[in-house]
PDB file of C-alpha atoms in Angstrom:
ATOM      1  CA  ALA M 872      14.889   2.921  -0.208  1.00  0.00           C
ATOM      2  CA  GLN M 873      12.492  -0.073  -0.956  1.00  0.00           C
ATOM      3  CA  THR M 874       8.885   0.368  -1.695  1.00  0.00           C
ATOM      4  CA  VAL M 875       6.154  -2.242  -1.290  1.00  0.00           C
ATOM      5  CA  THR M 876       2.618  -1.316  -2.695  1.00  0.00           C
ATOM      6  CA  GLN M 877      -0.479  -3.443  -2.036  1.00  0.00           C
ATOM      7  CA  SER M 878      -3.089  -1.745  -4.500  1.00  0.00           C
ATOM      8  CA  GLN M 879      -6.126  -3.510  -2.916  1.00  0.00           C
ATOM      9  CA  PRO M 880      -7.400  -1.989   0.132  1.00  0.00           C
ATOM     10  CA  GLU M 881     -10.076  -4.694   0.533  1.00  0.00           C
ATOM     11  CA  MET M 882     -10.934  -8.363  -1.298  1.00  0.00           C
ATOM     12  CA  SER M 883     -13.833 -10.307  -0.930  1.00  0.00           C
ATOM     13  CA  VAL M 884     -14.151 -13.977  -1.872  1.00  0.00           C
ATOM     14  CA  GLN M 885     -16.767 -16.621  -1.328  1.00  0.00           C
ATOM     15  CA  GLU M 886     -15.865 -19.550   0.897  1.00  0.00           C
ATOM     16  CA  ALA M 887     -14.066 -22.287  -0.939  1.00  0.00           C
ATOM     17  CA  GLU M 888     -13.036 -19.887  -3.663  1.00  0.00           C
ATOM     18  CA  THR M 889      -9.741 -18.773  -4.966  1.00  0.00           C
ATOM     19  CA  VAL M 890      -8.569 -15.240  -4.215  1.00  0.00           C
ATOM     20  CA  THR M 891      -5.387 -13.574  -5.549  1.00  0.00           C
ATOM     21  CA  LEU M 892      -3.935 -10.614  -3.608  1.00  0.00           C
ATOM     22  CA  SER M 893      -1.548  -8.063  -5.649  1.00  0.00           C
ATOM     23  CA  CYS M 894       1.808  -6.918  -4.341  1.00  0.00           C
ATOM     24  CA  THR M 895       4.552  -4.830  -6.090  1.00  0.00           C
ATOM     25  CA  TYR M 896       8.091  -3.707  -4.829  1.00  0.00           C
ATOM     26  CA  ASP M 897      10.560  -1.304  -5.907  1.00  0.00           C
ATOM     27  CA  THR M 898      14.244  -2.397  -5.266  1.00  0.00           C
ATOM     28  CA  SER M 899      17.449  -1.785  -6.936  1.00  0.00           C
ATOM     29  CA  GLU M 900      18.823  -4.880  -5.168  1.00  0.00           C
ATOM     30  CA  SER M 901      19.109  -8.471  -6.510  1.00  0.00           C
ATOM     31  CA  ASP M 902      19.117 -10.246  -3.339  1.00  0.00           C
ATOM     32  CA  TYR M 903      16.093 -10.243  -1.142  1.00  0.00           C
ATOM     33  CA  TYR M 904      13.533 -12.012   0.544  1.00  0.00           C
ATOM     34  CA  LEU M 905       9.548 -11.501   0.230  1.00  0.00           C
ATOM     35  CA  PHE M 906       7.105 -12.562   2.685  1.00  0.00           C
ATOM     36  CA  TRP M 907       3.241 -12.364   3.015  1.00  0.00           C
ATOM     37  CA  TYR M 908       2.166 -12.152   6.540  1.00  0.00           C
ATOM     38  CA  LYS M 909      -1.680 -12.373   8.184  1.00  0.00           C
ATOM     39  CA  GLN M 910      -2.626 -10.135  10.644  1.00  0.00           C
ATOM     40  CA  PRO M 911      -6.261 -11.177  11.829  1.00  0.00           C
ATOM     41  CA  PRO M 912      -8.390  -9.134  14.559  1.00  0.00           C
ATOM     42  CA  SER M 913      -6.095 -10.069  17.326  1.00  0.00           C
ATOM     43  CA  ARG M 914      -3.450  -8.227  15.685  1.00  0.00           C
ATOM     44  CA  GLN M 915      -0.547 -10.913  15.650  1.00  0.00           C
ATOM     45  CA  MET M 916       1.438 -10.819  12.713  1.00  0.00           C
ATOM     46  CA  ILE M 917       1.667 -14.387  11.383  1.00  0.00           C
ATOM     47  CA  LEU M 918       4.075 -15.628   8.368  1.00  0.00           C
ATOM     48  CA  VAL M 919       2.079 -17.551   5.874  1.00  0.00           C
ATOM     49  CA  ILE M 920       4.761 -17.795   2.984  1.00  0.00           C
ATOM     50  CA  ARG M 921       8.167 -16.689   2.091  1.00  0.00           C
ATOM     51  CA  GLN M 922      10.220 -16.402  -1.320  1.00  0.00           C
ATOM     52  CA  GLU M 923      13.712 -15.805  -1.882  1.00  0.00           C
ATOM     53  CA  ALA M 924      14.400 -13.717  -4.841  1.00  0.00           C
ATOM     54  CA  TYR M 925      17.174 -16.313  -6.083  1.00  0.00           C
ATOM     55  CA  LYS M 926      14.832 -18.912  -6.424  1.00  0.00           C
ATOM     56  CA  GLN M 927      12.708 -19.237  -9.482  1.00  0.00           C
ATOM     57  CA  GLN M 928      10.435 -21.348  -8.044  1.00  0.00           C
ATOM     58  CA  ASN M 929       7.464 -20.200  -6.567  1.00  0.00           C
ATOM     59  CA  ALA M 930       7.157 -21.165  -2.968  1.00  0.00           C
ATOM     60  CA  THR M 931       3.987 -22.885  -1.750  1.00  0.00           C
ATOM     61  CA  GLU M 932       2.570 -23.547   1.365  1.00  0.00           C
ATOM     62  CA  ASN M 933      -0.519 -25.759   1.598  1.00  0.00           C
ATOM     63  CA  ARG M 934      -3.438 -23.680   0.317  1.00  0.00           C
ATOM     64  CA  PHE M 935      -1.101 -20.547  -0.116  1.00  0.00           C
ATOM     65  CA  SER M 936       1.013 -19.955  -2.917  1.00  0.00           C
ATOM     66  CA  VAL M 937       2.877 -16.922  -4.608  1.00  0.00           C
ATOM     67  CA  ASN M 938       3.392 -15.966  -7.959  1.00  0.00           C
ATOM     68  CA  PHE M 939       6.515 -14.467  -7.916  1.00  0.00           C
ATOM     69  CA  GLN M 940       7.525 -12.342 -10.774  1.00  0.00           C
ATOM     70  CA  LYS M 941      11.210 -11.004 -10.470  1.00  0.00           C
ATOM     71  CA  ALA M 942      11.621  -8.769 -13.727  1.00  0.00           C
ATOM     72  CA  ALA M 943       8.241  -7.491 -13.168  1.00  0.00           C
ATOM     73  CA  LYS M 944       8.783  -6.993  -9.402  1.00  0.00           C
ATOM     74  CA  SER M 945       5.367  -8.642  -8.515  1.00  0.00           C
ATOM     75  CA  PHE M 946       4.792 -10.843  -5.490  1.00  0.00           C
ATOM     76  CA  SER M 947       0.956 -12.138  -5.465  1.00  0.00           C
ATOM     77  CA  LEU M 948      -0.701 -14.263  -3.236  1.00  0.00           C
ATOM     78  CA  LYS M 949      -3.226 -17.190  -4.257  1.00  0.00           C
ATOM     79  CA  ILE M 950      -5.307 -18.490  -1.411  1.00  0.00           C
ATOM     80  CA  SER M 951      -7.063 -21.404  -2.715  1.00  0.00           C
ATOM     81  CA  ASP M 952     -10.102 -23.034  -1.328  1.00  0.00           C
ATOM     82  CA  SER M 953     -10.680 -19.884   1.018  1.00  0.00           C
ATOM     83  CA  GLN M 954     -11.989 -20.578   4.449  1.00  0.00           C
ATOM     84  CA  LEU M 955     -13.500 -18.522   7.026  1.00  0.00           C
ATOM     85  CA  GLY M 956     -10.454 -18.385   9.150  1.00  0.00           C
ATOM     86  CA  ASP M 957      -8.478 -16.771   6.213  1.00  0.00           C
ATOM     87  CA  ALA M 958     -10.171 -13.618   6.829  1.00  0.00           C
ATOM     88  CA  ALA M 959      -7.538 -10.988   8.036  1.00  0.00           C
ATOM     89  CA  MET M 960      -5.482  -8.367   6.898  1.00  0.00           C
ATOM     90  CA  TYR M 961      -2.615  -9.670   4.417  1.00  0.00           C
ATOM     91  CA  PHE M 962       0.677  -7.730   4.285  1.00  0.00           C
ATOM     92  CA  CYS M 963       3.528  -8.362   1.782  1.00  0.00           C
ATOM     93  CA  ALA M 964       6.685  -7.309   3.231  1.00  0.00           C
ATOM     94  CA  TYR M 965      10.453  -7.123   1.390  1.00  0.00           C
ATOM     95  CA  ARG M 966      13.723  -7.683   3.192  1.00  0.00           C
ATOM     96  CA  SER M 967      17.148  -6.992   2.028  1.00  0.00           C
ATOM     97  CA  GLY M 968      19.488  -9.799   1.196  1.00  0.00           C
ATOM     98  CA  ARG M 969      22.358  -8.054   3.028  1.00  0.00           C
ATOM     99  CA  THR M 970      23.199  -9.004   6.444  1.00  0.00           C
ATOM    100  CA  SER M 971      25.228  -6.171   7.438  1.00  0.00           C
ATOM    101  CA  GLY M 972      23.496  -3.230   9.422  1.00  0.00           C
ATOM    102  CA  GLY M 973      22.246   0.259   7.780  1.00  0.00           C
ATOM    103  CA  GLY M 974      18.556  -0.739   8.168  1.00  0.00           C
ATOM    104  CA  ALA M 975      19.178  -3.897   5.818  1.00  0.00           C
ATOM    105  CA  ASP M 976      17.428  -6.557   8.272  1.00  0.00           C
ATOM    106  CA  GLY M 977      14.300  -4.135   8.716  1.00  0.00           C
ATOM    107  CA  LEU M 978      11.362  -5.742   6.687  1.00  0.00           C
ATOM    108  CA  THR M 979       9.215  -2.877   4.534  1.00  0.00           C
ATOM    109  CA  PHE M 980       5.622  -3.600   4.607  1.00  0.00           C
ATOM    110  CA  GLY M 981       2.919  -2.687   1.998  1.00  0.00           C
ATOM    111  CA  LYS M 982      -0.288  -0.833   3.764  1.00  0.00           C
ATOM    112  CA  GLY M 983      -2.025  -4.322   3.678  1.00  0.00           C
ATOM    113  CA  THR M 984      -4.998  -5.949   1.777  1.00  0.00           C
ATOM    114  CA  HIS M 985      -8.286  -6.607   4.209  1.00  0.00           C
ATOM    115  CA  LEU M 986      -9.506 -10.054   2.934  1.00  0.00           C
ATOM    116  CA  ILE M 987     -13.247 -10.630   3.646  1.00  0.00           C
ATOM    117  CA  ILE M 988     -14.471 -14.440   3.397  1.00  0.00           C
ATOM    118  CA  GLN M 989     -18.135 -14.666   2.170  1.00  0.00           C
ATOM    119  CA  PRO M 990     -19.667 -17.634   3.720  1.00  0.00           C
TER     120      PRO M 990
ATOM    121  CA  ASP P 472       4.817 -21.045  24.669  1.00  0.00           C
ATOM    122  CA  THR P 473       7.958 -20.829  22.683  1.00  0.00           C
ATOM    123  CA  GLY P 474       6.957 -17.697  20.703  1.00  0.00           C
ATOM    124  CA  VAL P 475       8.174 -14.232  20.952  1.00  0.00           C
ATOM    125  CA  SER P 476       6.358 -12.504  24.208  1.00  0.00           C
ATOM    126  CA  GLN P 477       5.420  -8.892  24.694  1.00  0.00           C
ATOM    127  CA  ASN P 478       4.457  -7.264  27.845  1.00  0.00           C
ATOM    128  CA  PRO P 479       1.812  -5.624  28.569  1.00  0.00           C
ATOM    129  CA  ARG P 480      -0.350  -6.155  25.859  1.00  0.00           C
ATOM    130  CA  HIS P 481      -2.356  -3.054  26.393  1.00  0.00           C
ATOM    131  CA  LYS P 482      -0.998   0.553  28.046  1.00  0.00           C
ATOM    132  CA  ILE P 483      -2.955   3.722  28.809  1.00  0.00           C
ATOM    133  CA  THR P 484      -1.110   6.709  30.104  1.00  0.00           C
ATOM    134  CA  LYS P 485      -1.240  10.115  30.220  1.00  0.00           C
ATOM    135  CA  ARG P 486       0.425  12.652  27.991  1.00  0.00           C
ATOM    136  CA  GLY P 487       3.928  13.622  29.261  1.00  0.00           C
ATOM    137  CA  GLN P 488       4.296  10.229  31.106  1.00  0.00           C
ATOM    138  CA  ASN P 489       6.989   7.508  30.388  1.00  0.00           C
ATOM    139  CA  VAL P 490       6.225   4.090  29.222  1.00  0.00           C
ATOM    140  CA  THR P 491       8.274   1.013  29.091  1.00  0.00           C
ATOM    141  CA  PHE P 492       7.729  -2.119  27.015  1.00  0.00           C
ATOM    142  CA  ARG P 493       9.169  -5.499  27.159  1.00  0.00           C
ATOM    143  CA  CYS P 494      10.253  -8.195  24.472  1.00  0.00           C
ATOM    144  CA  ASP P 495      11.280 -11.586  24.869  1.00  0.00           C
ATOM    145  CA  PRO P 496      12.168 -13.097  21.632  1.00  0.00           C
ATOM    146  CA  ILE P 497      12.391 -16.500  20.726  1.00  0.00           C
ATOM    147  CA  SER P 498      15.120 -18.230  22.553  1.00  0.00           C
ATOM    148  CA  GLU P 499      18.437 -18.207  20.631  1.00  0.00           C
ATOM    149  CA  HIS P 500      17.274 -15.722  17.878  1.00  0.00           C
ATOM    150  CA  ASN P 501      20.126 -13.327  17.732  1.00  0.00           C
ATOM    151  CA  ARG P 502      18.206 -10.534  15.760  1.00  0.00           C
ATOM    152  CA  LEU P 503      15.486  -8.637  17.597  1.00  0.00           C
ATOM    153  CA  TYR P 504      13.269  -5.807  15.977  1.00  0.00           C
ATOM    154  CA  TRP P 505      10.788  -3.042  17.374  1.00  0.00           C
ATOM    155  CA  TYR P 506       7.957  -1.566  14.673  1.00  0.00           C
ATOM    156  CA  ARG P 507       5.104   0.696  15.399  1.00  0.00           C
ATOM    157  CA  GLN P 508       2.024   0.248  13.675  1.00  0.00           C
ATOM    158  CA  THR P 509      -1.103   2.228  13.408  1.00  0.00           C
ATOM    159  CA  LEU P 510      -4.326   1.742  12.162  1.00  0.00           C
ATOM    160  CA  GLY P 511      -4.714   1.061   8.611  1.00  0.00           C
ATOM    161  CA  GLN P 512      -1.295   1.063   8.107  1.00  0.00           C
ATOM    162  CA  GLY P 513       1.520  -1.780   7.957  1.00  0.00           C
ATOM    163  CA  PRO P 514       4.167  -1.791  10.542  1.00  0.00           C
ATOM    164  CA  GLU P 515       7.243   0.737  10.459  1.00  0.00           C
ATOM    165  CA  PHE P 516      10.490  -0.537  11.229  1.00  0.00           C
ATOM    166  CA  LEU P 517      12.331   1.180  14.389  1.00  0.00           C
ATOM    167  CA  THR P 518      15.079  -0.429  15.265  1.00  0.00           C
ATOM    168  CA  TYR P 519      16.849  -3.810  15.257  1.00  0.00           C
ATOM    169  CA  PHE P 520      19.586  -5.508  17.643  1.00  0.00           C
ATOM    170  CA  GLN P 521      21.930  -7.839  16.669  1.00  0.00           C
ATOM    171  CA  ASN P 522      22.812  -9.363  20.023  1.00  0.00           C
ATOM    172  CA  GLU P 523      23.228  -6.916  22.348  1.00  0.00           C
ATOM    173  CA  ALA P 524      24.229  -4.387  19.821  1.00  0.00           C
ATOM    174  CA  GLN P 525      21.928  -1.811  18.146  1.00  0.00           C
ATOM    175  CA  LEU P 526      22.369  -1.640  14.696  1.00  0.00           C
ATOM    176  CA  GLU P 527      20.259   0.430  13.165  1.00  0.00           C
ATOM    177  CA  LYS P 528      17.418   2.978  14.187  1.00  0.00           C
ATOM    178  CA  SER P 529      14.689   4.547  11.883  1.00  0.00           C
ATOM    179  CA  ARG P 530      14.047   8.360  11.482  1.00  0.00           C
ATOM    180  CA  LEU P 531      10.865   7.672  13.000  1.00  0.00           C
ATOM    181  CA  LEU P 532      12.791   6.836  16.433  1.00  0.00           C
ATOM    182  CA  SER P 533      12.964  10.324  18.160  1.00  0.00           C
ATOM    183  CA  ASP P 534      15.004  11.352  20.928  1.00  0.00           C
ATOM    184  CA  ARG P 535      12.018  10.338  23.376  1.00  0.00           C
ATOM    185  CA  PHE P 536      12.398   6.603  22.353  1.00  0.00           C
ATOM    186  CA  SER P 537      15.079   4.394  23.567  1.00  0.00           C
ATOM    187  CA  ALA P 538      15.457   0.756  23.409  1.00  0.00           C
ATOM    188  CA  GLU P 539      17.753  -1.716  25.083  1.00  0.00           C
ATOM    189  CA  ARG P 540      18.872  -5.385  25.082  1.00  0.00           C
ATOM    190  CA  PRO P 541      21.055  -6.206  27.569  1.00  0.00           C
ATOM    191  CA  LYS P 542      22.888  -9.374  27.516  1.00  0.00           C
ATOM    192  CA  GLY P 543      21.478 -10.206  23.925  1.00  0.00           C
ATOM    193  CA  SER P 544      18.339 -11.574  25.430  1.00  0.00           C
ATOM    194  CA  PHE P 545      15.288  -9.533  26.406  1.00  0.00           C
ATOM    195  CA  SER P 546      14.634  -6.039  24.941  1.00  0.00           C
ATOM    196  CA  THR P 547      12.954  -3.048  26.329  1.00  0.00           C
ATOM    197  CA  LEU P 548      11.305   0.166  24.465  1.00  0.00           C
ATOM    198  CA  GLU P 549      11.067   3.337  26.475  1.00  0.00           C
ATOM    199  CA  ILE P 550       9.162   6.033  25.494  1.00  0.00           C
ATOM    200  CA  GLN P 551       9.737   9.132  27.318  1.00  0.00           C
ATOM    201  CA  ARG P 552       7.114  12.311  27.849  1.00  0.00           C
ATOM    202  CA  THR P 553       4.415  10.463  25.613  1.00  0.00           C
ATOM    203  CA  GLU P 554       2.736  12.510  23.150  1.00  0.00           C
ATOM    204  CA  GLN P 555      -0.888  11.431  21.628  1.00  0.00           C
ATOM    205  CA  GLY P 556       1.072  10.821  18.354  1.00  0.00           C
ATOM    206  CA  ASP P 557       2.818   7.910  20.089  1.00  0.00           C
ATOM    207  CA  SER P 558      -0.513   5.996  20.346  1.00  0.00           C
ATOM    208  CA  ALA P 559       0.162   2.679  18.488  1.00  0.00           C
ATOM    209  CA  MET P 560       0.638  -0.821  18.397  1.00  0.00           C
ATOM    210  CA  TYR P 561       4.192  -1.653  19.381  1.00  0.00           C
ATOM    211  CA  LEU P 562       5.357  -4.969  17.732  1.00  0.00           C
ATOM    212  CA  CYS P 563       8.370  -7.313  18.440  1.00  0.00           C
ATOM    213  CA  ALA P 564       9.938  -9.318  16.351  1.00  0.00           C
ATOM    214  CA  SER P 565      12.963 -11.834  16.287  1.00  0.00           C
ATOM    215  CA  SER P 566      14.897 -13.861  13.709  1.00  0.00           C
ATOM    216  CA  GLN P 567      17.577 -16.285  13.375  1.00  0.00           C
ATOM    217  CA  GLY P 568      17.495 -16.859   9.510  1.00  0.00           C
ATOM    218  CA  THR P 569      15.390 -15.666   7.108  1.00  0.00           C
ATOM    219  CA  ALA P 570      11.923 -15.310   8.601  1.00  0.00           C
ATOM    220  CA  VAL P 571      10.881 -13.102  11.202  1.00  0.00           C
ATOM    221  CA  PHE P 572       8.473 -13.847  13.691  1.00  0.00           C
ATOM    222  CA  PHE P 573       6.270 -11.434  15.529  1.00  0.00           C
ATOM    223  CA  GLY P 574       4.988 -11.063  19.166  1.00  0.00           C
ATOM    224  CA  SER P 575       1.435  -9.985  19.787  1.00  0.00           C
ATOM    225  CA  GLY P 576       2.385  -6.216  20.360  1.00  0.00           C
ATOM    226  CA  THR P 577       1.633  -3.726  22.920  1.00  0.00           C
ATOM    227  CA  GLN P 578      -1.285  -1.336  22.239  1.00  0.00           C
ATOM    228  CA  LEU P 579      -0.270   2.131  23.406  1.00  0.00           C
ATOM    229  CA  SER P 580      -2.985   4.554  24.054  1.00  0.00           C
ATOM    230  CA  VAL P 581      -1.860   8.004  25.091  1.00  0.00           C
ATOM    231  CA  LEU P 582      -4.713  10.226  26.671  1.00  0.00           C
TER     232      LEU P 582
END
């Protein structure tokens, strides 16, 4: 079974600064997808960024970028120019690349990192 | 609103009662998922459908839980004889390709 570990329960950053959230995962598969989701106090899960394991290039979405290290099974999220609206829980998630049944489609989440933005 | 819609947003019930939640996925998304999230934890996978077929159920889904997706559109999750341990946020999500999109969830409180 796959596992996702987020070792930082809480992180704090000054507004306009850069912060990196860590995520490691364990899998025996070679084809998979990785995601970062943001969950503000409203508890709506919002997709921030995704990465296909077969792509070497790190994904980027505006101020959000990832550092995907496949051999190390590491998938960190970098938030540049932090804004007050970035304050939320951030979850790293794994999804198998298999498309058949057997739970392959379900996302496996880490326990989350609470990001605090200091004004 | 073209996102994933869940109703109700909040449900308070007494132990032993049955509850049913509804999820309307993004139109034309053929995959629909149910997750459960307790405070301080990430969401945990419960079950998923491809069209109307329920393809996988987690061990977390006890016999008191049942999910349906008639006609491959909306889905319902029913919990029978609720217990206090069922108190959680129940999240629905849908996908067509790689990305999975979530609804706002139904917060269940069992008294």
